[in-house]
Short mmCIF file of N, CA and C in Angstrom, two decimals:
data_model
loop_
_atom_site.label_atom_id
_atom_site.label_comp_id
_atom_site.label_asym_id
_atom_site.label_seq_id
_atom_site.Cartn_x
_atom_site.Cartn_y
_atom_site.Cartn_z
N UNK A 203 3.79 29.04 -22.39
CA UNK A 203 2.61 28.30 -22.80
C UNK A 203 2.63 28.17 -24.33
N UNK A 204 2.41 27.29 -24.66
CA UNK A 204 2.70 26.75 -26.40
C UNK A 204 1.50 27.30 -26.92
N UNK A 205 1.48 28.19 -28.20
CA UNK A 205 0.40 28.27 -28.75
C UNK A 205 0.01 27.62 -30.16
N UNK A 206 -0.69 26.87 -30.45
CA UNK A 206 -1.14 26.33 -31.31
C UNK A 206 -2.66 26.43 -32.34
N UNK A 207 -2.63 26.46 -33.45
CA UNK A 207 -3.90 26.45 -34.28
C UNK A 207 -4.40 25.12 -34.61
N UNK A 208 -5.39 25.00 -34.14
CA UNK A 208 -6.38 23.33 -34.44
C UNK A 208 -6.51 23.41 -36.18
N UNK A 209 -6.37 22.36 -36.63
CA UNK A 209 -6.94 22.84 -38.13
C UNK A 209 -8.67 22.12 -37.97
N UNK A 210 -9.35 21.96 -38.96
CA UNK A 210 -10.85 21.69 -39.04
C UNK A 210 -10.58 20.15 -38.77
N UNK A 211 -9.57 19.10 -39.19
CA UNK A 211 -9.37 17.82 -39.40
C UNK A 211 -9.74 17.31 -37.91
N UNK A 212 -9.35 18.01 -37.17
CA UNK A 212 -9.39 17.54 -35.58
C UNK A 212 -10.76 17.96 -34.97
N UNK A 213 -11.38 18.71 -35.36
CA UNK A 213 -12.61 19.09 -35.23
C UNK A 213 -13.41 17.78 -35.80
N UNK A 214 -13.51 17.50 -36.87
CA UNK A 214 -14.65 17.06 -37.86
C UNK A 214 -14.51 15.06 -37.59
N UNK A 215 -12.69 14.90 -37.38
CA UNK A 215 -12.66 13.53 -37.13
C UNK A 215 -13.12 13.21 -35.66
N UNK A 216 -13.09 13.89 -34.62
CA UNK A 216 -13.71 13.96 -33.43
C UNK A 216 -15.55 14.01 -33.45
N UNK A 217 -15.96 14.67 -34.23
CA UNK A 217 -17.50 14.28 -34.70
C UNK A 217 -17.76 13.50 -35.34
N UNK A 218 -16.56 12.85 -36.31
CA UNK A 218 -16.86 11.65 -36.88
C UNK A 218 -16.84 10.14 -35.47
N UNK A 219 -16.39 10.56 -34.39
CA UNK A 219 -15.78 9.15 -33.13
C UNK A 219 -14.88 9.08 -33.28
N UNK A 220 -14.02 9.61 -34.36
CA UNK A 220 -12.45 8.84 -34.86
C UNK A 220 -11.75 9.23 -33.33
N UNK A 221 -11.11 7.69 -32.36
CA UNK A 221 -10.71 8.17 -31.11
C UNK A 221 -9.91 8.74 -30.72
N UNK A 222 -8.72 8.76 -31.81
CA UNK A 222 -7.45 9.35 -31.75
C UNK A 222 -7.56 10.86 -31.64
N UNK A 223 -8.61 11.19 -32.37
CA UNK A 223 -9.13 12.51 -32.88
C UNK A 223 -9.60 13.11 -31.02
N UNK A 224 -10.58 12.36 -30.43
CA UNK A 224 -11.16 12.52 -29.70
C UNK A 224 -10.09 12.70 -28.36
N UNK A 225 -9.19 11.93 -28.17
CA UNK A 225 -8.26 11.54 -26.76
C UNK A 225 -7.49 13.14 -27.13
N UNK A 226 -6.75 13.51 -28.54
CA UNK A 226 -5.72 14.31 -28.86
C UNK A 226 -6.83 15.96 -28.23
N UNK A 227 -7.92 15.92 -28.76
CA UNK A 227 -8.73 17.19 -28.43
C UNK A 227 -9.15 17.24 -27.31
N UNK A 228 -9.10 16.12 -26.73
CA UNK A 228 -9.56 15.86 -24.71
C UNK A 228 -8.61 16.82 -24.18
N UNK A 229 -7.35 16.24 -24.25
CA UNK A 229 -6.03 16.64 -23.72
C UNK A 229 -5.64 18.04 -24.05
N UNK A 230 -5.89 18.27 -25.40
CA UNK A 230 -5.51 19.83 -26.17
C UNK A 230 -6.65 20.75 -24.91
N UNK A 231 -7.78 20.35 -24.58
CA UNK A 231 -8.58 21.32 -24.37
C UNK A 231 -8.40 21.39 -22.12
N UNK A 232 -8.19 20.73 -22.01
CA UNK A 232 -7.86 20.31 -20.21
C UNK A 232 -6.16 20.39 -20.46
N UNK A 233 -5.69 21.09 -20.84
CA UNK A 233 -4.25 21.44 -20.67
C UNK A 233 -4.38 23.23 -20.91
N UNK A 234 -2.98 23.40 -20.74
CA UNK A 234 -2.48 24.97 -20.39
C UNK A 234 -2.01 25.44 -22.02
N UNK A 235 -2.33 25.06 -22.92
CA UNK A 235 -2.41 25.20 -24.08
C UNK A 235 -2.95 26.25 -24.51
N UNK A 236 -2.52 27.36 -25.11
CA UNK A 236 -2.83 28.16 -26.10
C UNK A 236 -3.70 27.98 -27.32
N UNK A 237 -4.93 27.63 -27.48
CA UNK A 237 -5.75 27.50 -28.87
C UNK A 237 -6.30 28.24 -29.22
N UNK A 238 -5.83 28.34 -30.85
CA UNK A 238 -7.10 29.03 -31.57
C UNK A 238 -7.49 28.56 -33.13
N UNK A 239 -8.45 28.82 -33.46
CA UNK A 239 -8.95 28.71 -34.61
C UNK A 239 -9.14 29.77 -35.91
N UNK A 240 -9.41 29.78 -36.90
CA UNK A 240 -10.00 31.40 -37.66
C UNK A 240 -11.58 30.23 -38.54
N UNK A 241 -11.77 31.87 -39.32
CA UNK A 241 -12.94 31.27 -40.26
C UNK A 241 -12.75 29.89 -41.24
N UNK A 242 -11.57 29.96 -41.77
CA UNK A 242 -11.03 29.08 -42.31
C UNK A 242 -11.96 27.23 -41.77
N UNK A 243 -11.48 27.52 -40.24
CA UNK A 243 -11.68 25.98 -39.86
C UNK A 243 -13.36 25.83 -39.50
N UNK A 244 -13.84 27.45 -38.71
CA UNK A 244 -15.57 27.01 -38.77
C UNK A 244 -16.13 26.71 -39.82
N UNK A 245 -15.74 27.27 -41.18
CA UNK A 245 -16.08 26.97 -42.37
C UNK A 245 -16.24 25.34 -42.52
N UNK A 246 -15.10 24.81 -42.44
CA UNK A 246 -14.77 23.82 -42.98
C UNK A 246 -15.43 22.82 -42.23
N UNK A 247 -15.46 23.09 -40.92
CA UNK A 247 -16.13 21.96 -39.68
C UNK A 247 -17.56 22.37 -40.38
N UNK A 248 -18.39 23.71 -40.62
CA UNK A 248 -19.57 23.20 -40.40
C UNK A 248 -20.30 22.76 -41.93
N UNK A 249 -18.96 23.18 -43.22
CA UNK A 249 -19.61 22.71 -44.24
C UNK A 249 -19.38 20.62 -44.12
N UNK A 250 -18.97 20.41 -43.47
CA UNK A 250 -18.52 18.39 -43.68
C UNK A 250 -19.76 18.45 -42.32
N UNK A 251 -19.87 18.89 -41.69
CA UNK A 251 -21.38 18.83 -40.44
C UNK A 251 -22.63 18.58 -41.70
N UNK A 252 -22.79 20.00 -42.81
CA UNK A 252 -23.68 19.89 -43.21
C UNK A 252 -23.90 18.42 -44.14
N UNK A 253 -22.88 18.21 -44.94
CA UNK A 253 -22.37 17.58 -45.62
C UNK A 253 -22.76 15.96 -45.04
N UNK A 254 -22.20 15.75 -44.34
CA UNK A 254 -22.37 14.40 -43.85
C UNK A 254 -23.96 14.36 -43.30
N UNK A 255 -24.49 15.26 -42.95
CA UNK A 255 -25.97 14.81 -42.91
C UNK A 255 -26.94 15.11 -43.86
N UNK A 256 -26.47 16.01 -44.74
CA UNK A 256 -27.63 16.10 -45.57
C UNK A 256 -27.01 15.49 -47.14
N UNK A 257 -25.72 16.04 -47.61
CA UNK A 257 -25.02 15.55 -49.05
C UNK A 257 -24.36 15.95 -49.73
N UNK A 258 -23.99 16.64 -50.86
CA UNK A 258 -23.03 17.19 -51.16
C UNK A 258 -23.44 18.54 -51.53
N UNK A 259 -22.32 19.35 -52.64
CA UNK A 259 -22.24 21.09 -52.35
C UNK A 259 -24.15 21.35 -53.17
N UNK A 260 -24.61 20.53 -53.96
CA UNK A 260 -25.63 20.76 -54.85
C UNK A 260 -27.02 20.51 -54.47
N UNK A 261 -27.20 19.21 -53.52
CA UNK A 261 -28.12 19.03 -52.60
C UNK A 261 -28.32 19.70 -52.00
N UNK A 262 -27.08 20.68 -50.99
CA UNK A 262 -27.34 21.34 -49.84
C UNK A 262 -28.47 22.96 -50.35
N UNK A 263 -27.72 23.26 -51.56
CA UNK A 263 -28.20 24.06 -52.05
C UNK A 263 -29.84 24.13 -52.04
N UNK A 264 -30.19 23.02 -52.71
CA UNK A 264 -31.89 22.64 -52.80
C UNK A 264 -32.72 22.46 -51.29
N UNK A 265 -31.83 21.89 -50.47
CA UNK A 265 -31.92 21.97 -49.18
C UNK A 265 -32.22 22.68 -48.02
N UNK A 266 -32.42 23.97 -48.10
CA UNK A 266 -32.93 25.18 -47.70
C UNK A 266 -33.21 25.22 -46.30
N UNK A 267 -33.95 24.36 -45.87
CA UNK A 267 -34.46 24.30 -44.17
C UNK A 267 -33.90 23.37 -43.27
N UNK A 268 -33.32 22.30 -44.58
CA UNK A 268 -32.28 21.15 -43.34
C UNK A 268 -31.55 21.65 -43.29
N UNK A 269 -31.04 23.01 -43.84
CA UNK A 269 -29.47 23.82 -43.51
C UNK A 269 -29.74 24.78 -42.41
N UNK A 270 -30.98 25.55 -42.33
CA UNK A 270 -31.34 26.18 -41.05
C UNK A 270 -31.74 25.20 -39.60
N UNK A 271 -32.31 24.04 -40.17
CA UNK A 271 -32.36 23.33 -39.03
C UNK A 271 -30.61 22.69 -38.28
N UNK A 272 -29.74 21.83 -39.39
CA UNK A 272 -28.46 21.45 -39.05
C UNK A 272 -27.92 22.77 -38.54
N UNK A 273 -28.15 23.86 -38.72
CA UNK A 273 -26.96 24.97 -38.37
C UNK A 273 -27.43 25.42 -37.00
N UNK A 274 -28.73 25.04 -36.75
CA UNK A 274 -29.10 25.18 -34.91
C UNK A 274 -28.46 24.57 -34.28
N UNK A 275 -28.65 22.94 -34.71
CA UNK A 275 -28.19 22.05 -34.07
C UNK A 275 -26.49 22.31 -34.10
N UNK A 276 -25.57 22.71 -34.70
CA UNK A 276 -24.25 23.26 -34.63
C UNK A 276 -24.13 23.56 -33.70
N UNK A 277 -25.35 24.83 -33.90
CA UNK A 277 -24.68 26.01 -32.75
C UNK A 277 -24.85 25.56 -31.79
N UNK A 278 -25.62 24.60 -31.15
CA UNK A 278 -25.78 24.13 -29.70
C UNK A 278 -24.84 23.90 -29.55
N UNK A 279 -24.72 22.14 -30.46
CA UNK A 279 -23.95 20.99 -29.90
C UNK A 279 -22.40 21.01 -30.22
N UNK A 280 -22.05 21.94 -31.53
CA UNK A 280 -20.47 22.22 -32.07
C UNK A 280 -19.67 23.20 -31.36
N UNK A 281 -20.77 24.55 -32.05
CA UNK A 281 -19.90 25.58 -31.48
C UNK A 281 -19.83 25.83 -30.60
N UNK A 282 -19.91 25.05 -29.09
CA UNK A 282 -19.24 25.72 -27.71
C UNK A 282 -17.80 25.05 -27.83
N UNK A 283 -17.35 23.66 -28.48
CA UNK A 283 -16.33 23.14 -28.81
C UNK A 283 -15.24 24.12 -29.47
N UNK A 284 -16.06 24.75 -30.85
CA UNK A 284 -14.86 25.71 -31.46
C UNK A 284 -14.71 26.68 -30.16
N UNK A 285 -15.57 27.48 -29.81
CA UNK A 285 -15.97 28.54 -29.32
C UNK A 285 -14.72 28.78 -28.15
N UNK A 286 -14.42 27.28 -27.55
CA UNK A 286 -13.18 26.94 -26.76
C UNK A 286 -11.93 27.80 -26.94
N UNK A 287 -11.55 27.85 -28.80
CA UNK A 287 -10.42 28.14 -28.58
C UNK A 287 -10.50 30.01 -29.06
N UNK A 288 -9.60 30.33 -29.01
CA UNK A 288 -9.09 31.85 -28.85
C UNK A 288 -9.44 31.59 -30.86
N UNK A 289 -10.08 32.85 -31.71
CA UNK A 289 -10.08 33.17 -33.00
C UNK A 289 -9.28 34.18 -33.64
N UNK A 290 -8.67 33.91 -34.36
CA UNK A 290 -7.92 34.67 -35.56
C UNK A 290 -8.27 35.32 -36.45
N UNK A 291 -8.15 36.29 -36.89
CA UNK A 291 -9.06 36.94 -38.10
C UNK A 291 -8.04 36.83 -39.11
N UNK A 292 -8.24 36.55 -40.31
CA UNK A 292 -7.65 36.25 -41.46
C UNK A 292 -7.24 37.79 -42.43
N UNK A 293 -6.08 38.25 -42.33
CA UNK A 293 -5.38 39.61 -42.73
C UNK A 293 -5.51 39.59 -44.61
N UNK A 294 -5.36 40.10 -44.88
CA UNK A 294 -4.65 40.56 -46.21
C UNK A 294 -3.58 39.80 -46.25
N UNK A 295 -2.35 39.75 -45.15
CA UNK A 295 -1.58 39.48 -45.86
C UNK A 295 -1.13 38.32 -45.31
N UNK A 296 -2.15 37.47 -45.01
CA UNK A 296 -2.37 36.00 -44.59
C UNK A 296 -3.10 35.44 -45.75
N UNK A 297 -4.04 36.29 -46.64
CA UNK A 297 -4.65 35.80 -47.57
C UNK A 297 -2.99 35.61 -49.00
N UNK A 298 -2.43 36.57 -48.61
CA UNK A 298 -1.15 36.28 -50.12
C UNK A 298 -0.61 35.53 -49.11
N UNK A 299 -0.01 35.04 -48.43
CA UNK A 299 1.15 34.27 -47.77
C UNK A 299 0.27 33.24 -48.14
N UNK A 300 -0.77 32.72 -47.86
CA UNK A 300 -1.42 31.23 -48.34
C UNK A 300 -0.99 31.14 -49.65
N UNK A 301 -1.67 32.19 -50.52
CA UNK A 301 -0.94 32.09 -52.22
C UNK A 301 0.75 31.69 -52.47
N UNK A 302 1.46 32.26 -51.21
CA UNK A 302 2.97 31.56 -51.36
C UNK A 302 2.58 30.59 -51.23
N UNK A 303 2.30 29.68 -50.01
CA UNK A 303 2.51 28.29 -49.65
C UNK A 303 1.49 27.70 -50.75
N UNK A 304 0.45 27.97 -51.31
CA UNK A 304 -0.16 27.08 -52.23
C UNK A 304 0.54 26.79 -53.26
N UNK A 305 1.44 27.65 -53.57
CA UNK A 305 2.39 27.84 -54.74
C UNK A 305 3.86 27.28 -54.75
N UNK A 306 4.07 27.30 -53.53
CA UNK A 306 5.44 26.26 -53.29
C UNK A 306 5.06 25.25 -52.89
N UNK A 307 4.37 25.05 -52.43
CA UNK A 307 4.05 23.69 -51.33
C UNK A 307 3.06 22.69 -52.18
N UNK A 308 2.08 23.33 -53.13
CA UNK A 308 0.85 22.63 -53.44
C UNK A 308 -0.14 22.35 -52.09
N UNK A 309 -0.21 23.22 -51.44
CA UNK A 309 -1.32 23.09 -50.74
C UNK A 309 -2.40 23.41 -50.96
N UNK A 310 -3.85 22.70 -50.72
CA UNK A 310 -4.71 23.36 -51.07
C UNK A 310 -5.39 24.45 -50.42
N UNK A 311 -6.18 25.62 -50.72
CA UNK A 311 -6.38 26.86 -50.08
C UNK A 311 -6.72 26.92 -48.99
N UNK A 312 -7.62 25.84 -48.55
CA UNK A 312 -7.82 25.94 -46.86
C UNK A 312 -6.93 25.46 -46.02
N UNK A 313 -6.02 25.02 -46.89
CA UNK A 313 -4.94 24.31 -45.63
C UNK A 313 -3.76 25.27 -45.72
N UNK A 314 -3.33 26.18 -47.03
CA UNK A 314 -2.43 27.30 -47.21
C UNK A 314 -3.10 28.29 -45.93
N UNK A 315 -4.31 28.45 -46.16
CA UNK A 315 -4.69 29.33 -45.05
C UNK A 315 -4.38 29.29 -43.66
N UNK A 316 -4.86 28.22 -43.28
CA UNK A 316 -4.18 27.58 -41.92
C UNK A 316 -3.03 27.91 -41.33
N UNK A 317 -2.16 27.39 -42.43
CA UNK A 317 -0.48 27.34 -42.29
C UNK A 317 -0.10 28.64 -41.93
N UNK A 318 -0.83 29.56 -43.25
CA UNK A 318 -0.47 30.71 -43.23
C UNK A 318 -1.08 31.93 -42.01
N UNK A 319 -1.53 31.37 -41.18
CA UNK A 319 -2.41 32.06 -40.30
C UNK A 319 -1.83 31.60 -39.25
N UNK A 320 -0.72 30.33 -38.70
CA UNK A 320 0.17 30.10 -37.95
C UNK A 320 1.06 30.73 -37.89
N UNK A 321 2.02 31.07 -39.33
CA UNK A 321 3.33 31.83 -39.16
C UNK A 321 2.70 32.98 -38.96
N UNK A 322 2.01 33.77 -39.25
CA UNK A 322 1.56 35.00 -39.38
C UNK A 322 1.55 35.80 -37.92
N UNK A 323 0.58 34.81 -37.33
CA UNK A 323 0.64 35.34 -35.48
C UNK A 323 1.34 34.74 -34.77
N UNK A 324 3.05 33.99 -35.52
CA UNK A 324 3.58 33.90 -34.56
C UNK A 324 3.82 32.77 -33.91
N UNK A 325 2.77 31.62 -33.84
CA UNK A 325 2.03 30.71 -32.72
C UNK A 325 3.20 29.68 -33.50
N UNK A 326 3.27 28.63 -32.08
CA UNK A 326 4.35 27.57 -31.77
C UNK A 326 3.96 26.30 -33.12
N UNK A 327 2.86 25.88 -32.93
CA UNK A 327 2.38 25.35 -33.97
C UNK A 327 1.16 24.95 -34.51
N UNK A 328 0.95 23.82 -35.49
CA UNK A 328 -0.76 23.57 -35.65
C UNK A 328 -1.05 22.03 -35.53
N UNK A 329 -2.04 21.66 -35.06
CA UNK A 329 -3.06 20.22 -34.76
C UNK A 329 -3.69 20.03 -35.66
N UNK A 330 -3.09 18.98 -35.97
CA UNK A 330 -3.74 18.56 -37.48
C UNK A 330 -3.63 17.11 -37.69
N UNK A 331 -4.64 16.41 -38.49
CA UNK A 331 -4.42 14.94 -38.89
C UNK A 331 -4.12 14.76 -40.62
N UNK A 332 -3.47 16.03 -41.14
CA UNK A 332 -3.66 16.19 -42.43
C UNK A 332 -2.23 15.88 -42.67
N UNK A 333 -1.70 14.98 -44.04
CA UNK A 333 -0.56 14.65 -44.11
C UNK A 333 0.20 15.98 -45.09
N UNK A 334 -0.23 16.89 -45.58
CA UNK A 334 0.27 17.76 -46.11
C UNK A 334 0.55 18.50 -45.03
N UNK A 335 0.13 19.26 -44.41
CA UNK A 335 0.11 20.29 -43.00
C UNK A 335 1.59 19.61 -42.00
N UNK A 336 1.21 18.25 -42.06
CA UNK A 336 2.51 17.35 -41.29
C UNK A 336 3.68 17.25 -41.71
N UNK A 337 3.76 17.55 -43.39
CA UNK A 337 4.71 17.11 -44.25
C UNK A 337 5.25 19.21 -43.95
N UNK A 338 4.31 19.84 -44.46
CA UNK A 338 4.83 21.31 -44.79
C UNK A 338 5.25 22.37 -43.59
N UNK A 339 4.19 22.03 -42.76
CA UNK A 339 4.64 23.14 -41.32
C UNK A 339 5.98 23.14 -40.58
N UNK A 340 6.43 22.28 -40.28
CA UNK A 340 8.17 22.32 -39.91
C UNK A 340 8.92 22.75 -40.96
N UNK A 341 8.71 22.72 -42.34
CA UNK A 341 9.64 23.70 -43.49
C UNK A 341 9.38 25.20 -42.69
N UNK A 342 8.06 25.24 -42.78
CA UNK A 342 8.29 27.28 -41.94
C UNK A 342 8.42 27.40 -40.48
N UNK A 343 8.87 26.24 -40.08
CA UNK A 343 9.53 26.22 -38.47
C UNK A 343 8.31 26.31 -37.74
N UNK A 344 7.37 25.17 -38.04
CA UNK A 344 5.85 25.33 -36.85
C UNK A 344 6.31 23.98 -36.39
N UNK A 345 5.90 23.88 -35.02
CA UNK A 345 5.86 22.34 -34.42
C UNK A 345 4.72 21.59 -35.39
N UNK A 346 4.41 20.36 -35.26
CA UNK A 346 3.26 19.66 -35.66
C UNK A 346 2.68 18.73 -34.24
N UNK A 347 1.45 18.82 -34.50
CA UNK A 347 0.86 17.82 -33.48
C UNK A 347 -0.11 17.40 -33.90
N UNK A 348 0.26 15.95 -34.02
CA UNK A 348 -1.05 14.94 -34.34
C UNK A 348 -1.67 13.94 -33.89
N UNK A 349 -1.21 13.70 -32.59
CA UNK A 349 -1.78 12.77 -31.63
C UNK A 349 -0.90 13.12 -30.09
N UNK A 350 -1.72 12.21 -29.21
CA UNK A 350 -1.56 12.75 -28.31
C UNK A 350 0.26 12.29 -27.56
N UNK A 351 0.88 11.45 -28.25
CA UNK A 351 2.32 11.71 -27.84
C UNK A 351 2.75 12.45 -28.32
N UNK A 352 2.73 13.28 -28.55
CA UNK A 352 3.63 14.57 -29.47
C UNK A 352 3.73 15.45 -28.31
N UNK A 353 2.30 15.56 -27.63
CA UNK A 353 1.96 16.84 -26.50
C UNK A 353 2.98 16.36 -25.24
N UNK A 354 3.79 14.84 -25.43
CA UNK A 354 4.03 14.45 -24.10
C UNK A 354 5.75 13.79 -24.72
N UNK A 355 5.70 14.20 -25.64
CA UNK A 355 7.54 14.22 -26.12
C UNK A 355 7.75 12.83 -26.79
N UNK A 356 6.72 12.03 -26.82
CA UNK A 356 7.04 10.76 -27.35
C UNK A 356 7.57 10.54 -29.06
N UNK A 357 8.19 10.19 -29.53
CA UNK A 357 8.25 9.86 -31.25
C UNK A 357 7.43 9.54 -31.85
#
């Protein structure tokens, strides 16, 4: 059974409608697939949740009760979605292995994290619509999957 890490991109473009997003996470989740996620990606899904409905990092701040109200509405309507896949806890020495890959790769920290939280436990590869993650994860020998022919051998 292939195990794989979703990154937040497939999460957040699937709440955006994006369909590609939507068909690739249909299939990821009604298959024999191995998923999981860490803090890294709830982070990230529910700060662009908050984000897209209320505004950016400075608004949200002033914002106080539309962040307790949006973060109900999460937990209903999001997190049984994350909740799906199997969670990772982020090590020590997943936090320096990101510092490698940010440092060779230029990745930025949430996506070093990611990466680095794939090789770490091991897992076959990561789901992602991010062109850095696509470009870098086969250098440390991870599959990539970014739509839904990949899961079915197509080019």
């Amino acid at each position: 059974m292939m195990s794989l890490l979703l990154d937040s991109n497939v999460f957040t473009e699937y709440l955006k409608g994006n369909p590609d997003a939507s068909a690739l996470l249909s299939k990821l989740i009604n298959s024999d697939f191995k998923l999981f996620t860490n803090e890294t990606v709830y982070n990230e899904v529910l700060f662009v949740y908050l984000r897209s409905s209320i505004g950016g990092y400075w608004t949200l701040k002033r914002r106080k009760e539309d962040i307790k109200r949006l973060t109900k509405l999460f937990i209903s309507q999001v997190l049984p979605l994350l909740g799906s896949t199997n969670f990772l806890d982020t090590t020590h020495e997943i936090a320096l292995l990101s510092l490698k890959f940010s440092a060779e790769y230029d990745l930025l920290p949430s996506d070093a994290l990611i990466l680095a939280a794939a090789k770490y436990y091991g897992l076959d590869g990561i789901v992602t619509l991010d062109s850095d993650l696509i470009d870098v994860a086969p250098r440390e020998g991870l599959l990539v999957i970014s739509k839904v022919g990949d899961l079915e051998g197509e080019p």
